PDB file of C-alpha atoms in Angstrom:
ATOM      1  CA  MET A1145      98.354 100.684 103.963  1.00 77.00           C
ATOM      2  CA  GLU A1146     101.061  98.504 102.443  1.00 93.00           C
ATOM      3  CA  LYS A1147     103.651  96.805 104.671  1.00 97.00           C
ATOM      4  CA  LEU A1148     106.370  98.906 103.020  1.00 98.00           C
ATOM      5  CA  VAL A1149     105.717 102.603 102.370  1.00 98.00           C
ATOM      6  CA  THR A1150     107.855 105.078 100.477  1.00 98.00           C
ATOM      7  CA  THR A1151     109.243 108.387 101.652  1.00 97.00           C
ATOM      8  CA  ALA A1152     107.099 110.065  98.975  1.00 96.00           C
ATOM      9  CA  TRP A1153     103.935 108.462 100.390  1.00 95.00           C
ATOM     10  CA  LEU A1154     104.779 109.475 103.948  1.00 96.00           C
ATOM     11  CA  ALA A1155     105.684 113.030 102.919  1.00 95.00           C
ATOM     12  CA  GLN A1156     102.364 113.368 101.080  1.00 92.00           C
ATOM     13  CA  ASN A1157     100.468 112.179 104.149  1.00 91.00           C
ATOM     14  CA  LEU A1158     102.479 114.098 106.730  1.00 88.00           C
ATOM     15  CA  ALA A1159     100.243 117.178 106.777  1.00 77.00           C
ATOM     16  CA  ARG A1160      97.102 115.220 107.598  1.00 73.00           C
ATOM     17  CA  ILE A1161      99.035 113.036 110.061  1.00 71.00           C
ATOM     18  CA  LEU A1162      99.972 116.121 112.034  1.00 74.00           C
ATOM     19  CA  ALA A1163      96.449 117.526 111.752  1.00 71.00           C
ATOM     20  CA  GLU A1164      95.003 114.374 113.364  1.00 62.00           C
ATOM     21  CA  LYS A1165      91.693 114.812 111.607  1.00 57.00           C
ATOM     22  CA  PRO A1166      89.069 112.626 113.302  1.00 50.00           C
ATOM     23  CA  ASP A1167      87.354 111.718 110.029  1.00 50.00           C
ATOM     24  CA  GLN A1168      90.482 110.137 108.585  1.00 59.00           C
ATOM     25  CA  GLU A1169      92.618 107.133 109.483  1.00 67.00           C
ATOM     26  CA  ASN A1170      95.136 108.109 112.130  1.00 88.00           C
ATOM     27  CA  ILE A1171      98.738 107.410 111.190  1.00 92.00           C
ATOM     28  CA  VAL A1172     101.377 107.299 113.922  1.00 95.00           C
ATOM     29  CA  ILE A1173     105.086 107.489 113.064  1.00 97.00           C
ATOM     30  CA  LEU A1174     107.466 105.693 115.436  1.00 98.00           C
ATOM     31  CA  ASP A1175     111.263 105.894 115.496  1.00 98.00           C
ATOM     32  CA  ALA A1176     112.404 102.296 116.078  1.00 98.00           C
ATOM     33  CA  SER A1177     116.153 102.892 115.919  1.00 98.00           C
ATOM     34  CA  ALA A1178     118.477 100.563 117.835  1.00 98.00           C
ATOM     35  CA  HIS A1179     122.227 100.037 117.551  1.00 97.00           C
ATOM     36  CA  LEU A1180     124.947  97.620 118.554  1.00 92.00           C
ATOM     37  CA  PRO A1181     126.761  98.681 121.752  1.00 89.00           C
ATOM     38  CA  ALA A1182     130.036  98.964 119.836  1.00 89.00           C
ATOM     39  CA  ALA A1183     128.482 101.602 117.568  1.00 92.00           C
ATOM     40  CA  GLY A1184     128.573 104.080 120.444  1.00 94.00           C
ATOM     41  CA  ARG A1185     125.265 105.617 119.384  1.00 97.00           C
ATOM     42  CA  ASP A1186     122.422 106.802 121.608  1.00 97.00           C
ATOM     43  CA  PRO A1187     119.097 106.441 119.761  1.00 98.00           C
ATOM     44  CA  LEU A1188     117.219 108.792 122.094  1.00 98.00           C
ATOM     45  CA  ALA A1189     119.876 111.505 121.812  1.00 98.00           C
ATOM     46  CA  GLU A1190     119.869 111.172 118.036  1.00 98.00           C
ATOM     47  CA  HIS A1191     116.071 111.241 117.947  1.00 98.00           C
ATOM     48  CA  THR A1192     116.088 114.404 120.057  1.00 98.00           C
ATOM     49  CA  ASP A1193     118.578 116.005 117.689  1.00 98.00           C
ATOM     50  CA  ALA A1194     116.560 115.115 114.570  1.00 98.00           C
ATOM     51  CA  HIS A1195     113.581 112.952 113.681  1.00 98.00           C
ATOM     52  CA  ILE A1196     110.800 112.826 111.133  1.00 98.00           C
ATOM     53  CA  THR A1197     108.391 115.618 111.995  1.00 96.00           C
ATOM     54  CA  GLY A1198     105.672 114.241 114.247  1.00 94.00           C
ATOM     55  CA  ALA A1199     107.463 110.972 114.992  1.00 97.00           C
ATOM     56  CA  ARG A1200     107.382 109.507 118.499  1.00 97.00           C
ATOM     57  CA  PHE A1201     110.286 107.577 120.047  1.00 98.00           C
ATOM     58  CA  LEU A1202     109.563 103.861 120.471  1.00 98.00           C
ATOM     59  CA  ASP A1203     112.748 103.153 122.490  1.00 98.00           C
ATOM     60  CA  LEU A1204     113.105  99.725 120.925  1.00 98.00           C
ATOM     61  CA  PRO A1205     116.284  98.785 122.878  1.00 97.00           C
ATOM     62  CA  SER A1206     114.290  98.803 126.131  1.00 97.00           C
ATOM     63  CA  LEU A1207     111.344  96.891 124.679  1.00 98.00           C
ATOM     64  CA  GLN A1208     112.466  93.480 125.885  1.00 97.00           C
ATOM     65  CA  ASP A1209     111.777  91.047 128.684  1.00 97.00           C
ATOM     66  CA  THR A1210     114.767  91.485 130.993  1.00 94.00           C
ATOM     67  CA  ALA A1211     113.348  88.856 133.374  1.00 95.00           C
ATOM     68  CA  SER A1212     113.708  86.164 130.715  1.00 96.00           C
ATOM     69  CA  PRO A1213     116.815  83.932 130.656  1.00 95.00           C
ATOM     70  CA  VAL A1214     116.900  84.476 126.892  1.00 96.00           C
ATOM     71  CA  PRO A1215     119.326  87.272 125.920  1.00 93.00           C
ATOM     72  CA  ALA A1216     117.527  90.365 124.560  1.00 94.00           C
ATOM     73  CA  ALA A1217     114.228  88.492 124.785  1.00 97.00           C
ATOM     74  CA  LEU A1218     111.114  89.667 122.997  1.00 97.00           C
ATOM     75  CA  PRO A1219     108.805  91.753 125.202  1.00 97.00           C
ATOM     76  CA  ARG A1220     105.832  90.418 127.117  1.00 96.00           C
ATOM     77  CA  ALA A1221     102.304  91.407 126.154  1.00 96.00           C
ATOM     78  CA  ASP A1222     101.988  93.739 129.147  1.00 97.00           C
ATOM     79  CA  GLN A1223     105.223  95.513 128.200  1.00 97.00           C
ATOM     80  CA  PHE A1224     103.995  96.019 124.656  1.00 98.00           C
ATOM     81  CA  ALA A1225     100.621  97.354 125.835  1.00 98.00           C
ATOM     82  CA  ASP A1226     102.246  99.679 128.372  1.00 98.00           C
ATOM     83  CA  ARG A1227     104.659 101.081 125.785  1.00 98.00           C
ATOM     84  CA  LEU A1228     101.951 101.752 123.206  1.00 98.00           C
ATOM     85  CA  SER A1229      99.739 103.287 125.884  1.00 98.00           C
ATOM     86  CA  ALA A1230     102.568 105.635 126.903  1.00 98.00           C
ATOM     87  CA  LEU A1231     103.054 106.615 123.257  1.00 98.00           C
ATOM     88  CA  GLY A1232      99.361 107.306 122.776  1.00 96.00           C
ATOM     89  CA  VAL A1233      98.876 104.583 120.178  1.00 97.00           C
ATOM     90  CA  GLN A1234      95.341 103.276 119.695  1.00 95.00           C
ATOM     91  CA  PRO A1235      94.533  99.734 118.450  1.00 95.00           C
ATOM     92  CA  ASP A1236      93.003 101.106 115.231  1.00 94.00           C
ATOM     93  CA  ASP A1237      95.897 103.446 114.429  1.00 94.00           C
ATOM     94  CA  HIS A1238      98.070 102.864 111.388  1.00 95.00           C
ATOM     95  CA  VAL A1239     101.707 102.767 112.504  1.00 97.00           C
ATOM     96  CA  VAL A1240     104.698 103.597 110.308  1.00 98.00           C
ATOM     97  CA  LEU A1241     108.035 102.410 111.707  1.00 98.00           C
ATOM     98  CA  TYR A1242     111.406 103.760 110.661  1.00 98.00           C
ATOM     99  CA  ASP A1243     114.995 103.620 111.842  1.00 98.00           C
ATOM    100  CA  ASP A1244     118.409 105.144 111.300  1.00 98.00           C
ATOM    101  CA  SER A1245     120.345 101.979 112.039  1.00 98.00           C
ATOM    102  CA  ALA A1246     122.790  99.687 110.296  1.00 97.00           C
ATOM    103  CA  LEU A1247     120.764  96.852 111.856  1.00 97.00           C
ATOM    104  CA  ARG A1248     117.549  97.911 110.060  1.00 98.00           C
ATOM    105  CA  SER A1249     115.965  97.678 113.480  1.00 98.00           C
ATOM    106  CA  SER A1250     112.488  98.737 112.338  1.00 98.00           C
ATOM    107  CA  ALA A1251     112.075  95.140 111.119  1.00 98.00           C
ATOM    108  CA  ARG A1252     112.460  93.933 114.714  1.00 98.00           C
ATOM    109  CA  ALA A1253     109.756  96.385 115.770  1.00 98.00           C
ATOM    110  CA  PHE A1254     107.550  95.189 112.906  1.00 98.00           C
ATOM    111  CA  PHE A1255     107.923  91.606 114.099  1.00 98.00           C
ATOM    112  CA  ILE A1256     106.967  92.597 117.662  1.00 98.00           C
ATOM    113  CA  PHE A1257     103.861  94.421 116.456  1.00 97.00           C
ATOM    114  CA  ALA A1258     102.856  91.478 114.276  1.00 96.00           C
ATOM    115  CA  MET A1259     103.575  89.018 117.097  1.00 96.00           C
ATOM    116  CA  PHE A1260     100.927  90.767 119.166  1.00 97.00           C
ATOM    117  CA  GLY A1261      98.393  90.814 116.352  1.00 95.00           C
ATOM    118  CA  PHE A1262      98.840  94.492 115.441  1.00 96.00           C
ATOM    119  CA  THR A1263      98.445  94.315 111.666  1.00 92.00           C
ATOM    120  CA  ASN A1264      98.090  98.008 110.742  1.00 95.00           C
ATOM    121  CA  VAL A1265     101.836  98.521 110.655  1.00 98.00           C
ATOM    122  CA  ALA A1266     104.372  99.315 107.949  1.00 98.00           C
ATOM    123  CA  ILE A1267     108.071 100.113 107.543  1.00 98.00           C
ATOM    124  CA  LEU A1268     109.369 103.247 105.859  1.00 98.00           C
ATOM    125  CA  ASP A1269     111.487 102.073 102.922  1.00 98.00           C
ATOM    126  CA  GLY A1270     114.969 103.578 103.157  1.00 98.00           C
ATOM    127  CA  GLY A1271     114.399 104.826 106.686  1.00 98.00           C
ATOM    128  CA  PHE A1272     115.560 108.130 108.110  1.00 98.00           C
ATOM    129  CA  ALA A1273     118.682 108.234 105.939  1.00 98.00           C
ATOM    130  CA  LYS A1274     116.596 108.393 102.756  1.00 98.00           C
ATOM    131  CA  TRP A1275     114.170 110.847 104.366  1.00 98.00           C
ATOM    132  CA  ARG A1276     117.010 113.251 105.203  1.00 98.00           C
ATOM    133  CA  ALA A1277     118.714 112.763 101.845  1.00 98.00           C
ATOM    134  CA  GLU A1278     115.517 114.020 100.213  1.00 98.00           C
ATOM    135  CA  ASN A1279     115.372 117.084 102.513  1.00 97.00           C
ATOM    136  CA  LEU A1280     111.990 116.117 103.908  1.00 97.00           C
ATOM    137  CA  PRO A1281     110.598 117.674 107.130  1.00 96.00           C
ATOM    138  CA  VAL A1282     112.680 117.057 110.261  1.00 97.00           C
ATOM    139  CA  ALA A1283     112.058 118.194 113.837  1.00 97.00           C
ATOM    140  CA  THR A1284     114.011 118.289 117.107  1.00 98.00           C
ATOM    141  CA  GLY A1285     113.055 117.473 120.670  1.00 98.00           C
ATOM    142  CA  VAL A1286     110.628 114.739 121.713  1.00 96.00           C
ATOM    143  CA  THR A1287     107.077 114.548 120.391  1.00 94.00           C
ATOM    144  CA  GLU A1288     104.570 114.165 123.218  1.00 91.00           C
ATOM    145  CA  ALA A1289     101.168 112.542 122.788  1.00 92.00           C
ATOM    146  CA  PRO A1290      98.293 112.012 125.227  1.00 95.00           C
ATOM    147  CA  PRO A1291      98.504 108.471 126.634  1.00 96.00           C
ATOM    148  CA  SER A1292      96.036 105.860 125.470  1.00 96.00           C
ATOM    149  CA  ASP A1293      94.580 102.790 127.134  1.00 96.00           C
ATOM    150  CA  PHE A1294      96.006 100.142 124.816  1.00 97.00           C
ATOM    151  CA  PRO A1295      94.469  96.754 125.664  1.00 96.00           C
ATOM    152  CA  LEU A1296      96.510  93.726 126.619  1.00 95.00           C
ATOM    153  CA  PRO A1297      97.096  91.831 123.348  1.00 95.00           C
ATOM    154  CA  ARG A1298      97.240  88.116 122.681  1.00 89.00           C
ATOM    155  CA  GLN A1299     100.702  86.882 121.741  1.00 84.00           C
ATOM    156  CA  LEU A1300     100.913  84.750 118.608  1.00 79.00           C
ATOM    157  CA  THR A1301     103.303  82.185 120.079  1.00 77.00           C
ATOM    158  CA  ASP A1302     103.470  80.179 116.858  1.00 91.00           C
ATOM    159  CA  THR A1303     105.795  82.855 115.448  1.00 95.00           C
ATOM    160  CA  VAL A1304     108.506  82.410 118.108  1.00 97.00           C
ATOM    161  CA  ARG A1305     110.925  79.513 118.598  1.00 97.00           C
ATOM    162  CA  SER A1306     112.846  78.521 121.732  1.00 97.00           C
ATOM    163  CA  LYS A1307     116.166  76.724 122.073  1.00 98.00           C
ATOM    164  CA  ALA A1308     114.250  73.513 122.771  1.00 98.00           C
ATOM    165  CA  ASP A1309     112.308  73.994 119.542  1.00 98.00           C
ATOM    166  CA  MET A1310     115.511  74.493 117.590  1.00 98.00           C
ATOM    167  CA  LEU A1311     117.107  71.394 119.122  1.00 98.00           C
ATOM    168  CA  ALA A1312     114.086  69.315 118.150  1.00 98.00           C
ATOM    169  CA  ASN A1313     114.150  70.751 114.644  1.00 98.00           C
ATOM    170  CA  ILE A1314     117.698  69.519 114.049  1.00 97.00           C
ATOM    171  CA  ASP A1315     116.307  65.989 113.984  1.00 95.00           C
ATOM    172  CA  SER A1316     112.896  66.637 112.449  1.00 97.00           C
ATOM    173  CA  ARG A1317     113.959  69.281 109.895  1.00 96.00           C
ATOM    174  CA  LYS A1318     110.324  70.392 109.810  1.00 97.00           C
ATOM    175  CA  GLU A1319     111.462  73.994 109.425  1.00 98.00           C
ATOM    176  CA  GLN A1320     114.263  75.476 107.381  1.00 98.00           C
ATOM    177  CA  VAL A1321     116.617  77.707 109.355  1.00 98.00           C
ATOM    178  CA  ILE A1322     118.080  80.882 107.877  1.00 98.00           C
ATOM    179  CA  ASP A1323     120.962  82.627 109.645  1.00 98.00           C
ATOM    180  CA  ALA A1324     121.053  86.360 108.860  1.00 98.00           C
ATOM    181  CA  ARG A1325     124.633  86.966 110.013  1.00 97.00           C
ATOM    182  CA  ASP A1326     127.526  87.542 107.616  1.00 97.00           C
ATOM    183  CA  ALA A1327     129.232  84.572 105.987  1.00 97.00           C
ATOM    184  CA  GLY A1328     132.387  84.869 108.088  1.00 97.00           C
ATOM    185  CA  ARG A1329     130.637  84.450 111.426  1.00 97.00           C
ATOM    186  CA  PHE A1330     128.291  81.815 110.013  1.00 97.00           C
ATOM    187  CA  ALA A1331     131.182  79.688 108.747  1.00 97.00           C
ATOM    188  CA  ALA A1332     133.351  80.363 111.851  1.00 96.00           C
ATOM    189  CA  GLU A1333     136.024  81.939 109.660  1.00 96.00           C
ATOM    190  CA  VAL A1334     135.928  84.733 112.257  1.00 95.00           C
ATOM    191  CA  ASP A1335     134.607  84.929 115.807  1.00 92.00           C
ATOM    192  CA  ASP A1336     131.210  86.430 116.495  1.00 89.00           C
ATOM    193  CA  ALA A1337     132.834  89.410 118.182  1.00 85.00           C
ATOM    194  CA  VAL A1338     129.478  91.195 118.400  1.00 85.00           C
ATOM    195  CA  HIS A1339     128.371  88.709 121.052  1.00 86.00           C
ATOM    196  CA  GLY A1340     131.796  87.613 122.329  1.00 90.00           C
ATOM    197  CA  LEU A1341     131.411  84.075 121.011  1.00 92.00           C
ATOM    198  CA  PRO A1342     133.124  81.764 118.509  1.00 95.00           C
ATOM    199  CA  GLY A1343     131.598  81.698 115.055  1.00 95.00           C
ATOM    200  CA  GLY A1344     129.540  78.865 113.655  1.00 97.00           C
ATOM    201  CA  HIS A1345     125.882  78.070 113.123  1.00 98.00           C
ATOM    202  CA  ILE A1346     122.986  75.827 114.069  1.00 98.00           C
ATOM    203  CA  PRO A1347     123.350  72.471 112.267  1.00 98.00           C
ATOM    204  CA  GLY A1348     121.480  72.466 108.977  1.00 97.00           C
ATOM    205  CA  ALA A1349     121.066  76.244 108.789  1.00 98.00           C
ATOM    206  CA  LYS A1350     121.341  78.164 105.537  1.00 98.00           C
ATOM    207  CA  ASN A1351     123.005  81.568 105.334  1.00 98.00           C
ATOM    208  CA  LEU A1352     121.576  84.779 103.882  1.00 98.00           C
ATOM    209  CA  HIS A1353     123.227  87.936 105.152  1.00 98.00           C
ATOM    210  CA  PHE A1354     120.496  90.495 105.798  1.00 98.00           C
ATOM    211  CA  ALA A1355     122.519  93.298 104.192  1.00 98.00           C
ATOM    212  CA  GLN A1356     122.126  91.619 100.796  1.00 98.00           C
ATOM    213  CA  LEU A1357     118.405  92.442 100.823  1.00 98.00           C
ATOM    214  CA  PHE A1358     118.947  96.176 100.306  1.00 98.00           C
ATOM    215  CA  ASN A1359     119.783  98.538  97.481  1.00 98.00           C
ATOM    216  CA  THR A1360     122.568 101.083  97.893  1.00 97.00           C
ATOM    217  CA  ASP A1361     120.049 103.738  98.992  1.00 97.00           C
ATOM    218  CA  GLY A1362     118.825 101.545 101.845  1.00 97.00           C
ATOM    219  CA  THR A1363     115.561 100.526 100.207  1.00 98.00           C
ATOM    220  CA  PHE A1364     114.557  96.895  99.885  1.00 98.00           C
ATOM    221  CA  LYS A1365     115.360  95.186  96.616  1.00 98.00           C
ATOM    222  CA  SER A1366     112.543  94.297  94.248  1.00 98.00           C
ATOM    223  CA  PRO A1367     110.440  91.184  94.921  1.00 98.00           C
ATOM    224  CA  ASP A1368     112.121  89.362  92.048  1.00 98.00           C
ATOM    225  CA  GLU A1369     115.562  90.176  93.422  1.00 98.00           C
ATOM    226  CA  LEU A1370     114.573  89.157  96.942  1.00 98.00           C
ATOM    227  CA  ALA A1371     113.134  85.881  95.680  1.00 98.00           C
ATOM    228  CA  ALA A1372     116.354  85.148  93.807  1.00 98.00           C
ATOM    229  CA  LEU A1373     118.418  85.717  96.965  1.00 98.00           C
ATOM    230  CA  PHE A1374     116.348  83.201  98.908  1.00 98.00           C
ATOM    231  CA  ASP A1375     116.518  80.741  96.022  1.00 97.00           C
ATOM    232  CA  ASP A1376     120.290  81.135  95.761  1.00 97.00           C
ATOM    233  CA  ALA A1377     120.605  80.450  99.495  1.00 97.00           C
ATOM    234  CA  GLY A1378     118.817  77.124  98.995  1.00 97.00           C
ATOM    235  CA  ILE A1379     115.578  78.162 100.691  1.00 97.00           C
ATOM    236  CA  ASP A1380     112.234  76.716  99.678  1.00 95.00           C
ATOM    237  CA  ARG A1381     109.929  79.710 100.139  1.00 92.00           C
ATOM    238  CA  SER A1382     106.833  77.496 100.081  1.00 91.00           C
ATOM    239  CA  ALA A1383     107.929  75.633 103.227  1.00 95.00           C
ATOM    240  CA  PRO A1384     108.150  76.755 106.890  1.00 97.00           C
ATOM    241  CA  ILE A1385     111.127  78.960 107.765  1.00 98.00           C
ATOM    242  CA  THR A1386     112.713  80.032 111.051  1.00 98.00           C
ATOM    243  CA  ALA A1387     115.205  82.893 111.089  1.00 98.00           C
ATOM    244  CA  SER A1388     118.128  83.346 113.450  1.00 98.00           C
ATOM    245  CA  CYS A1389     120.985  85.845 113.773  1.00 98.00           C
ATOM    246  CA  GLY A1390     123.033  87.122 116.695  1.00 96.00           C
ATOM    247  CA  SER A1391     120.271  88.313 119.003  1.00 95.00           C
ATOM    248  CA  GLY A1392     117.032  88.246 116.994  1.00 96.00           C
ATOM    249  CA  MET A1393     117.444  91.691 115.438  1.00 97.00           C
ATOM    250  CA  THR A1394     118.601  91.186 111.850  1.00 98.00           C
ATOM    251  CA  ALA A1395     116.762  87.866 111.591  1.00 98.00           C
ATOM    252  CA  SER A1396     113.657  90.059 111.659  1.00 98.00           C
ATOM    253  CA  VAL A1397     114.860  91.680 108.430  1.00 98.00           C
ATOM    254  CA  ILE A1398     114.836  88.264 106.776  1.00 98.00           C
ATOM    255  CA  LEU A1399     111.292  87.672 108.025  1.00 98.00           C
ATOM    256  CA  PHE A1400     110.120  91.063 106.784  1.00 98.00           C
ATOM    257  CA  ALA A1401     111.523  90.307 103.339  1.00 98.00           C
ATOM    258  CA  LEU A1402     109.497  87.090 103.399  1.00 97.00           C
ATOM    259  CA  GLU A1403     106.443  89.198 104.254  1.00 96.00           C
ATOM    260  CA  LEU A1404     107.084  91.257 101.147  1.00 97.00           C
ATOM    261  CA  LEU A1405     107.151  88.022  99.153  1.00 97.00           C
ATOM    262  CA  GLY A1406     103.833  86.888 100.629  1.00 95.00           C
ATOM    263  CA  HIS A1407     105.356  84.150 102.803  1.00 93.00           C
ATOM    264  CA  SER A1408     103.627  83.885 106.180  1.00 85.00           C
ATOM    265  CA  HIS A1409     104.823  80.486 107.462  1.00 90.00           C
ATOM    266  CA  TYR A1410     107.773  81.801 109.409  1.00 95.00           C
ATOM    267  CA  ALA A1411     109.101  82.182 112.951  1.00 97.00           C
ATOM    268  CA  LEU A1412     111.930  83.869 114.848  1.00 98.00           C
ATOM    269  CA  TYR A1413     114.398  82.030 117.068  1.00 98.00           C
ATOM    270  CA  ASP A1414     114.334  84.466 119.962  1.00 96.00           C
ATOM    271  CA  GLY A1415     117.648  83.521 121.579  1.00 97.00           C
ATOM    272  CA  SER A1416     119.560  83.221 118.283  1.00 98.00           C
ATOM    273  CA  TRP A1417     123.349  82.776 118.389  1.00 97.00           C
ATOM    274  CA  SER A1418     123.762  84.753 121.629  1.00 97.00           C
ATOM    275  CA  GLU A1419     121.893  81.927 123.369  1.00 97.00           C
ATOM    276  CA  TRP A1420     122.850  78.979 121.142  1.00 98.00           C
ATOM    277  CA  GLY A1421     126.525  79.829 120.830  1.00 97.00           C
ATOM    278  CA  ALA A1422     126.915  80.450 124.569  1.00 97.00           C
ATOM    279  CA  ASP A1423     125.563  77.011 125.518  1.00 97.00           C
ATOM    280  CA  PRO A1424     128.366  74.422 125.503  1.00 97.00           C
ATOM    281  CA  ASP A1425     125.823  71.630 125.110  1.00 97.00           C
ATOM    282  CA  THR A1426     124.222  72.801 121.859  1.00 98.00           C
ATOM    283  CA  PRO A1427     125.595  71.274 118.639  1.00 98.00           C
ATOM    284  CA  LYS A1428     127.373  73.654 116.264  1.00 98.00           C
ATOM    285  CA  GLU A1429     128.494  73.469 112.665  1.00 97.00           C
ATOM    286  CA  THR A1430     131.220  75.403 110.902  1.00 97.00           C
ATOM    287  CA  GLY A1431     131.953  76.035 107.267  1.00 96.00           C
ATOM    288  CA  VAL A1432     129.529  76.954 104.514  1.00 94.00           C
ATOM    289  CA  ALA A1433     125.962  75.694 104.532  1.00 91.00           C
ATOM    290  CA  ALA A1434     125.654  72.019 103.702  1.00 79.00           C
TER     291      ALA A1434
END
C-alpha cells in the first residue's frame, strides 16, 4: 500500500474491507480528525454524525502524553498500544488514516504511527471532504471492533526533537528547521493568537506554510510541485530537516510531504512554538527567513 491512497482506491477496496476476509490483507480505516479549540468543532460528534463506512474513531486529540511538560506532547508507547488495542488494530493490519480538518491532522497521526515503527499506514488523499464530494459511502454512529492485544512498540526517538536539541542546533546548524505556520506569525507581523503568544520563529528557521502543499480539492500537490515549494523556501532536501509549527500538528504535514518525496532524514520538534515561544529564555527571531 502506498503512503498516500486515493478515494477511488479506498472505494474500490471498501467492500472487502468490510467483509474482513481472512485470506486477504486486513485494512483498517481510522478517522484522525482534530481541530483547533477556536474552531468550536467536536470530532467525535462529527464522526458520529457521518464517517467513511467502516471507519473507527482514533480520537487523535486525546492521544497525547498529558504528564509531559511539553504542550500537546506526543503519546507514550503504552498509550499508543492501548489505543490501538481498544480499536482492534493488529500489528499486521494496513491502516488508512483520514481527517476532516483544516489542520490536515491525519499527518500528525501518520507521524505517530511511524514513530512507533508501524509502517503499514497511509493517508487518504483529500480526506473526508473529497470522499463526501464524490458521494461515496458514509455511515453514522460509532463503529465497534473486537479489541486486540497490540504489543508495546519501540519508539524511534531519533525522529523527535526536544527544546534542548533545538537550542543546540542553533549553534551547530546540523539540521535545517522548517516552520509550518503562516508567514505572518513566522515573521511576527501578527501575534500567534492560536497559542496566545507573540509571533516570531526559532533563529535560522525557514518558513513553508503547510497550506501551500495542497491543491484546491484538498489533495497533495504533485511531487514536482512539492519539491519546488521546498526549493523555493531554501530547503536542501538532501540534508537533515526538523519541522516545527505551533504545537506539532501542521509540522507533521511538512514531514509527510517529505515522505512523499522520498526524504527520510527528518524529525519533529515536539514542543514547537507553544513551548519555544512561551519560554522567555529561548532566543527568537522576527522578520522573513534569513
